[in-house]
Amino acid sequence: MLGWTSGPTKRSWLNGRSPSTSKRTCPAKTRVAPTSIYSWLWRKGASVTERDNALGPQGNRRGTVLAFLPDRFADWEVGHACSEINKPETGYAVRTMATRQGKVRSIGGLTVVPDLTAERDEVPEDLALAILVGGESWQEPDIVRAGAWLVDACLARAVPVAAICGACSFLAERGYLDDCDHTGNADYEFAQLAPHYRGHDRFRNQPVVDGGRFITANGAAGIELACALFGRLDIKPWGNVETWRTAFKRGTFA
């Protein structure tokens, strides 16, 4: 921005004469430093390895969040949560796990090559949270076996487990939800898909329930689940959690 100096030259300009000979001053340009090494790495398109190195002990590394992807997983259910959790400045890194090596395809046609294979690879030592993503295959034996293996590994390490939609029915059938407050798509759905379920009195008809060891959500509550996970992981999305939630619920940033 140009600033006109005071004195005769300014008065001449005000009297209608050309300001072309007037002395002008320009403020010095200010170089804005990146807000953090994390945002700088993000803008530079750093590789996963470079990000992990930056998020080491001296870079505020806080842990791994593991998303378990069943066949035909519901890609929309955890997209909001994972996209915020995986931002470099949070200190967390999202990794994926499936029942086998190779590609896993979502209901929406997205293909993912998981980082880890259940029952073959160990869970990360710095695991902070596991997310069981909903999908159309939670009744299949290999998915049930792998899911139970992961949940048991988390419980043994006192790591919380989040589940949404069909993954809640899996937890209900295996008895994991019998003694903690929880939710799911519907209590009557548990009666159909989880005949061994005994936690009816702990079911809460709410979008998301944090029951301690398990954080559960129905299939329409992906945004509410994300907010619950932000609280558990002490993550502050832009603005604050309520501003973030309102923006994505209303579809406007105003």
mmCIF file of C-alpha atoms in Angstrom:
data_model
loop_
_atom_site.group_PDB
_atom_site.id
_atom_site.type_symbol
_atom_site.label_atom_id
_atom_site.label_comp_id
_atom_site.label_asym_id
_atom_site.label_seq_id
_atom_site.Cartn_x
_atom_site.Cartn_y
_atom_site.Cartn_z
ATOM 1 C CA MET A 1 0.000 0.000 0.000
ATOM 2 C CA LEU A 2 1.307 3.474 -0.893
ATOM 3 C CA GLY A 3 1.473 6.197 1.729
ATOM 4 C CA TRP A 4 1.554 9.895 0.803
ATOM 5 C CA THR A 5 3.872 12.059 2.904
ATOM 6 C CA SER A 6 2.567 15.080 4.718
ATOM 7 C CA GLY A 7 3.701 18.615 3.944
ATOM 8 C CA PRO A 8 3.588 20.808 0.804
ATOM 9 C CA THR A 9 3.484 17.909 -1.635
ATOM 10 C CA LYS A 10 0.340 16.552 -0.014
ATOM 11 C CA ARG A 11 -1.290 20.024 -0.030
ATOM 12 C CA SER A 12 -0.461 20.404 -3.738
ATOM 13 C CA TRP A 13 -2.166 17.097 -4.444
ATOM 14 C CA LEU A 14 -5.205 18.204 -2.477
ATOM 15 C CA ASN A 15 -5.335 21.422 -4.535
ATOM 16 C CA GLY A 16 -5.865 19.346 -7.650
ATOM 17 C CA ARG A 17 -2.343 19.280 -9.058
ATOM 18 C CA SER A 18 -0.755 16.027 -10.139
ATOM 19 C CA PRO A 19 0.721 13.966 -7.345
ATOM 20 C CA SER A 20 3.275 12.430 -9.719
ATOM 21 C CA THR A 21 6.115 14.438 -8.209
ATOM 22 C CA SER A 22 5.035 13.797 -4.655
ATOM 23 C CA LYS A 23 7.258 11.692 -2.479
ATOM 24 C CA ARG A 24 5.823 8.249 -1.805
ATOM 25 C CA THR A 25 6.846 5.751 0.817
ATOM 26 C CA CYS A 26 6.181 2.011 0.761
ATOM 27 C CA PRO A 27 6.170 -0.116 3.871
ATOM 28 C CA ALA A 28 8.761 -2.878 3.902
ATOM 29 C CA LYS A 29 7.515 -6.303 2.922
ATOM 30 C CA THR A 30 7.083 -8.673 5.812
ATOM 31 C CA ARG A 31 8.077 -12.293 5.368
ATOM 32 C CA VAL A 32 5.566 -14.560 7.058
ATOM 33 C CA ALA A 33 7.139 -17.667 8.502
ATOM 34 C CA PRO A 34 5.314 -20.995 8.354
ATOM 35 C CA THR A 35 3.154 -21.550 11.410
ATOM 36 C CA SER A 36 5.003 -24.775 12.171
ATOM 37 C CA ILE A 37 7.240 -27.419 10.676
ATOM 38 C CA TYR A 38 4.144 -29.560 10.223
ATOM 39 C CA SER A 39 2.309 -27.098 7.972
ATOM 40 C CA TRP A 40 5.537 -26.491 6.043
ATOM 41 C CA LEU A 41 5.955 -30.218 5.415
ATOM 42 C CA TRP A 42 2.323 -30.452 4.387
ATOM 43 C CA ARG A 43 2.647 -27.661 1.817
ATOM 44 C CA LYS A 44 5.886 -29.125 0.504
ATOM 45 C CA GLY A 45 4.223 -32.494 -0.093
ATOM 46 C CA ALA A 46 6.569 -34.348 2.231
ATOM 47 C CA SER A 47 6.588 -38.123 2.022
ATOM 48 C CA VAL A 48 5.183 -40.303 4.794
ATOM 49 C CA THR A 49 8.722 -41.109 5.948
ATOM 50 C CA GLU A 50 9.684 -37.431 6.075
ATOM 51 C CA ARG A 51 6.541 -36.646 8.037
ATOM 52 C CA ASP A 52 7.191 -39.471 10.484
ATOM 53 C CA ASN A 53 10.747 -38.254 11.015
ATOM 54 C CA ALA A 54 9.486 -34.739 11.706
ATOM 55 C CA LEU A 55 6.916 -36.111 14.121
ATOM 56 C CA GLY A 56 9.503 -38.032 16.116
ATOM 57 C CA PRO A 57 10.303 -37.506 19.807
ATOM 58 C CA GLN A 58 11.480 -33.961 19.125
ATOM 59 C CA GLY A 59 8.623 -33.271 16.724
ATOM 60 C CA ASN A 60 5.671 -33.906 19.042
ATOM 61 C CA ARG A 61 4.927 -37.407 17.779
ATOM 62 C CA ARG A 62 1.857 -38.571 19.703
ATOM 63 C CA GLY A 63 0.985 -41.918 18.176
ATOM 64 C CA THR A 64 -0.703 -43.962 15.471
ATOM 65 C CA VAL A 65 -4.421 -44.149 14.772
ATOM 66 C CA LEU A 66 -5.270 -47.408 13.025
ATOM 67 C CA ALA A 67 -8.298 -47.663 10.721
ATOM 68 C CA PHE A 68 -9.456 -51.239 10.115
ATOM 69 C CA LEU A 69 -10.988 -51.569 6.639
ATOM 70 C CA PRO A 70 -13.285 -54.529 5.973
ATOM 71 C CA ASP A 71 -14.150 -55.534 2.427
ATOM 72 C CA ARG A 72 -16.659 -53.082 0.942
ATOM 73 C CA PHE A 73 -15.999 -50.584 3.723
ATOM 74 C CA ALA A 74 -18.109 -47.439 4.074
ATOM 75 C CA ASP A 75 -15.627 -44.802 2.923
ATOM 76 C CA TRP A 76 -17.760 -41.812 3.953
ATOM 77 C CA GLU A 77 -18.126 -42.810 7.597
ATOM 78 C CA VAL A 78 -14.628 -41.914 8.798
ATOM 79 C CA GLY A 79 -13.411 -39.526 6.105
ATOM 80 C CA HIS A 80 -13.969 -36.416 8.206
ATOM 81 C CA ALA A 81 -12.287 -37.896 11.268
ATOM 82 C CA CYS A 82 -9.229 -39.312 9.504
ATOM 83 C CA SER A 83 -8.593 -36.200 7.418
ATOM 84 C CA GLU A 84 -8.299 -34.078 10.560
ATOM 85 C CA ILE A 85 -6.464 -36.639 12.700
ATOM 86 C CA ASN A 86 -3.839 -37.222 9.997
ATOM 87 C CA LYS A 87 -2.867 -33.559 9.659
ATOM 88 C CA PRO A 88 0.831 -33.189 10.528
ATOM 89 C CA GLU A 89 0.295 -30.637 13.266
ATOM 90 C CA THR A 90 -1.796 -33.058 15.355
ATOM 91 C CA GLY A 91 1.156 -35.355 16.008
ATOM 92 C CA TYR A 92 -0.855 -38.409 14.950
ATOM 93 C CA ALA A 93 -0.494 -40.539 11.834
ATOM 94 C CA VAL A 94 -3.375 -42.569 10.397
ATOM 95 C CA ARG A 95 -2.515 -46.068 9.169
ATOM 96 C CA THR A 96 -4.792 -48.693 7.654
ATOM 97 C CA MET A 97 -5.216 -52.419 8.298
ATOM 98 C CA ALA A 98 -7.148 -55.134 6.469
ATOM 99 C CA THR A 99 -7.514 -58.900 6.597
ATOM 100 C CA ARG A 100 -5.083 -59.530 3.751
ATOM 101 C CA GLN A 101 -2.361 -57.990 1.664
ATOM 102 C CA GLY A 102 -3.402 -56.227 -1.502
ATOM 103 C CA LYS A 103 -6.173 -53.843 -2.375
ATOM 104 C CA VAL A 104 -9.402 -53.310 -0.463
ATOM 105 C CA ARG A 105 -12.325 -51.712 -2.268
ATOM 106 C CA SER A 106 -14.911 -49.477 -0.624
ATOM 107 C CA ILE A 107 -18.658 -49.338 -1.217
ATOM 108 C CA GLY A 108 -18.035 -46.115 -3.127
ATOM 109 C CA GLY A 109 -15.486 -47.756 -5.419
ATOM 110 C CA LEU A 110 -12.352 -46.314 -3.805
ATOM 111 C CA THR A 111 -9.372 -48.671 -3.682
ATOM 112 C CA VAL A 112 -6.949 -48.667 -0.752
ATOM 113 C CA VAL A 113 -3.727 -50.622 -0.278
ATOM 114 C CA PRO A 114 -3.600 -51.150 3.517
ATOM 115 C CA ASP A 115 -0.411 -50.513 5.460
ATOM 116 C CA LEU A 116 -0.811 -53.561 7.711
ATOM 117 C CA THR A 117 -2.365 -57.020 7.610
ATOM 118 C CA ALA A 118 -4.336 -58.288 10.600
ATOM 119 C CA GLU A 119 -2.962 -61.362 12.384
ATOM 120 C CA ARG A 120 0.281 -61.125 10.404
ATOM 121 C CA ASP A 121 1.621 -57.728 11.435
ATOM 122 C CA GLU A 122 1.866 -56.511 15.005
ATOM 123 C CA VAL A 123 -0.180 -53.502 15.993
ATOM 124 C CA PRO A 124 1.983 -50.356 16.210
ATOM 125 C CA GLU A 125 3.727 -49.899 19.542
ATOM 126 C CA ASP A 126 2.540 -46.298 19.725
ATOM 127 C CA LEU A 127 -1.087 -47.151 18.927
ATOM 128 C CA ALA A 128 -3.357 -44.467 20.385
ATOM 129 C CA LEU A 129 -6.709 -45.486 18.901
ATOM 130 C CA ALA A 130 -8.232 -48.090 16.591
ATOM 131 C CA ILE A 131 -11.224 -47.312 14.371
ATOM 132 C CA LEU A 132 -13.398 -50.134 13.051
ATOM 133 C CA VAL A 133 -14.909 -48.761 9.856
ATOM 134 C CA GLY A 134 -18.415 -49.861 8.911
ATOM 135 C CA GLY A 135 -19.088 -51.884 5.799
ATOM 136 C CA GLU A 136 -21.001 -54.693 4.168
ATOM 137 C CA SER A 137 -18.815 -57.590 5.300
ATOM 138 C CA TRP A 138 -18.868 -57.512 9.086
ATOM 139 C CA GLN A 139 -20.743 -60.827 9.159
ATOM 140 C CA GLU A 140 -18.089 -62.670 7.150
ATOM 141 C CA PRO A 141 -15.881 -65.089 9.145
ATOM 142 C CA ASP A 142 -12.491 -63.687 8.100
ATOM 143 C CA ILE A 143 -13.566 -60.131 8.938
ATOM 144 C CA VAL A 144 -14.987 -61.239 12.292
ATOM 145 C CA ARG A 145 -11.807 -63.146 13.177
ATOM 146 C CA ALA A 146 -9.480 -60.302 12.205
ATOM 147 C CA GLY A 147 -11.649 -57.703 13.913
ATOM 148 C CA ALA A 148 -11.678 -59.690 17.148
ATOM 149 C CA TRP A 149 -7.903 -60.103 16.964
ATOM 150 C CA LEU A 150 -7.455 -56.341 16.684
ATOM 151 C CA VAL A 151 -9.958 -55.495 19.422
ATOM 152 C CA ASP A 152 -8.367 -57.976 21.832
ATOM 153 C CA ALA A 153 -4.932 -56.534 21.084
ATOM 154 C CA CYS A 154 -6.234 -53.040 21.844
ATOM 155 C CA LEU A 155 -7.925 -54.074 25.088
ATOM 156 C CA ALA A 156 -4.734 -55.782 26.245
ATOM 157 C CA ARG A 157 -2.907 -52.470 25.752
ATOM 158 C CA ALA A 158 -5.708 -50.297 27.194
ATOM 159 C CA VAL A 159 -6.125 -48.654 23.774
ATOM 160 C CA PRO A 160 -9.647 -47.347 23.039
ATOM 161 C CA VAL A 161 -11.595 -48.719 20.077
ATOM 162 C CA ALA A 162 -14.026 -46.682 17.978
ATOM 163 C CA ALA A 163 -16.668 -48.349 15.822
ATOM 164 C CA ILE A 164 -19.368 -47.117 13.490
ATOM 165 C CA CYS A 165 -22.386 -48.683 11.794
ATOM 166 C CA GLY A 166 -21.901 -52.383 10.993
ATOM 167 C CA ALA A 167 -18.780 -52.555 13.138
ATOM 168 C CA CYS A 168 -20.994 -51.861 16.171
ATOM 169 C CA SER A 169 -23.084 -54.923 15.310
ATOM 170 C CA PHE A 170 -19.874 -56.956 15.219
ATOM 171 C CA LEU A 171 -18.913 -55.704 18.690
ATOM 172 C CA ALA A 172 -22.401 -56.455 19.978
ATOM 173 C CA GLU A 173 -22.387 -60.029 18.674
ATOM 174 C CA ARG A 174 -18.992 -60.722 20.233
ATOM 175 C CA GLY A 175 -20.127 -59.461 23.647
ATOM 176 C CA TYR A 176 -17.794 -56.468 23.784
ATOM 177 C CA LEU A 177 -20.634 -54.005 24.434
ATOM 178 C CA ASP A 178 -22.542 -55.939 27.092
ATOM 179 C CA ASP A 179 -21.074 -54.010 30.031
ATOM 180 C CA CYS A 180 -20.546 -50.496 28.660
ATOM 181 C CA ASP A 181 -22.765 -47.711 27.365
ATOM 182 C CA HIS A 182 -22.954 -47.781 23.576
ATOM 183 C CA THR A 183 -24.999 -47.081 20.485
ATOM 184 C CA GLY A 184 -25.343 -48.434 16.960
ATOM 185 C CA ASN A 185 -27.682 -48.187 14.020
ATOM 186 C CA ALA A 186 -30.616 -49.453 16.109
ATOM 187 C CA ASP A 187 -31.311 -51.789 18.994
ATOM 188 C CA TYR A 188 -33.573 -53.900 16.780
ATOM 189 C CA GLU A 189 -30.729 -54.295 14.275
ATOM 190 C CA PHE A 190 -28.630 -55.861 17.000
ATOM 191 C CA ALA A 191 -31.464 -58.325 17.589
ATOM 192 C CA GLN A 192 -31.209 -59.378 13.936
ATOM 193 C CA LEU A 193 -27.445 -59.287 13.383
ATOM 194 C CA ALA A 194 -26.174 -60.047 16.887
ATOM 195 C CA PRO A 195 -28.202 -62.896 18.419
ATOM 196 C CA HIS A 196 -25.691 -63.253 21.275
ATOM 197 C CA TYR A 197 -25.999 -59.577 22.254
ATOM 198 C CA ARG A 198 -26.866 -59.060 25.935
ATOM 199 C CA GLY A 199 -26.295 -55.340 26.358
ATOM 200 C CA HIS A 200 -29.803 -54.042 25.679
ATOM 201 C CA ASP A 201 -29.950 -52.073 28.930
ATOM 202 C CA ARG A 202 -26.730 -50.225 28.040
ATOM 203 C CA PHE A 203 -27.896 -49.189 24.559
ATOM 204 C CA ARG A 204 -28.303 -45.429 24.114
ATOM 205 C CA ASN A 205 -30.342 -44.035 21.237
ATOM 206 C CA GLN A 206 -27.807 -41.317 20.441
ATOM 207 C CA PRO A 207 -25.595 -40.515 17.425
ATOM 208 C CA VAL A 208 -22.383 -41.308 19.313
ATOM 209 C CA VAL A 209 -21.582 -42.682 22.763
ATOM 210 C CA ASP A 210 -18.207 -42.653 24.496
ATOM 211 C CA GLY A 211 -18.403 -45.659 26.774
ATOM 212 C CA GLY A 212 -14.788 -45.653 27.878
ATOM 213 C CA ARG A 213 -13.121 -48.611 26.198
ATOM 214 C CA PHE A 214 -15.429 -48.286 23.187
ATOM 215 C CA ILE A 215 -16.643 -45.237 21.287
ATOM 216 C CA THR A 216 -19.609 -46.174 19.108
ATOM 217 C CA ALA A 217 -21.642 -44.327 16.488
ATOM 218 C CA ASN A 218 -24.468 -45.053 14.108
ATOM 219 C CA GLY A 219 -23.870 -45.012 10.372
ATOM 220 C CA ALA A 220 -25.277 -41.504 9.919
ATOM 221 C CA ALA A 221 -23.081 -39.948 12.608
ATOM 222 C CA GLY A 222 -19.662 -39.702 10.999
ATOM 223 C CA ILE A 223 -19.282 -36.039 11.943
ATOM 224 C CA GLU A 224 -20.363 -36.660 15.539
ATOM 225 C CA LEU A 225 -17.918 -39.562 15.757
ATOM 226 C CA ALA A 226 -15.137 -37.306 14.482
ATOM 227 C CA CYS A 227 -15.887 -34.752 17.207
ATOM 228 C CA ALA A 228 -15.821 -37.461 19.882
ATOM 229 C CA LEU A 229 -12.450 -38.671 18.616
ATOM 230 C CA PHE A 230 -11.075 -35.131 18.570
ATOM 231 C CA GLY A 231 -11.921 -34.923 22.254
ATOM 232 C CA ARG A 232 -10.324 -38.268 23.056
ATOM 233 C CA LEU A 233 -7.133 -37.432 21.166
ATOM 234 C CA ASP A 234 -7.021 -33.790 22.289
ATOM 235 C CA ILE A 235 -7.166 -32.494 18.725
ATOM 236 C CA LYS A 236 -8.386 -28.994 17.963
ATOM 237 C CA PRO A 237 -9.611 -28.616 14.368
ATOM 238 C CA TRP A 238 -9.656 -25.155 12.813
ATOM 239 C CA GLY A 239 -11.651 -22.711 14.878
ATOM 240 C CA ASN A 240 -12.813 -25.159 17.519
ATOM 241 C CA VAL A 241 -14.715 -28.429 17.590
ATOM 242 C CA GLU A 242 -18.139 -26.776 17.618
ATOM 243 C CA THR A 243 -17.247 -24.440 14.738
ATOM 244 C CA TRP A 244 -15.946 -27.392 12.749
ATOM 245 C CA ARG A 245 -19.019 -29.510 13.480
ATOM 246 C CA THR A 246 -21.430 -26.720 12.576
ATOM 247 C CA ALA A 247 -19.662 -26.012 9.285
ATOM 248 C CA PHE A 248 -19.871 -29.598 8.074
ATOM 249 C CA LYS A 249 -23.396 -30.139 9.362
ATOM 250 C CA ARG A 250 -24.771 -26.979 7.728
ATOM 251 C CA GLY A 251 -22.559 -27.062 4.665
ATOM 252 C CA THR A 252 -21.329 -23.490 5.060
ATOM 253 C CA PHE A 253 -18.276 -21.800 6.581
ATOM 254 C CA ALA A 254 -20.177 -18.586 7.330
#
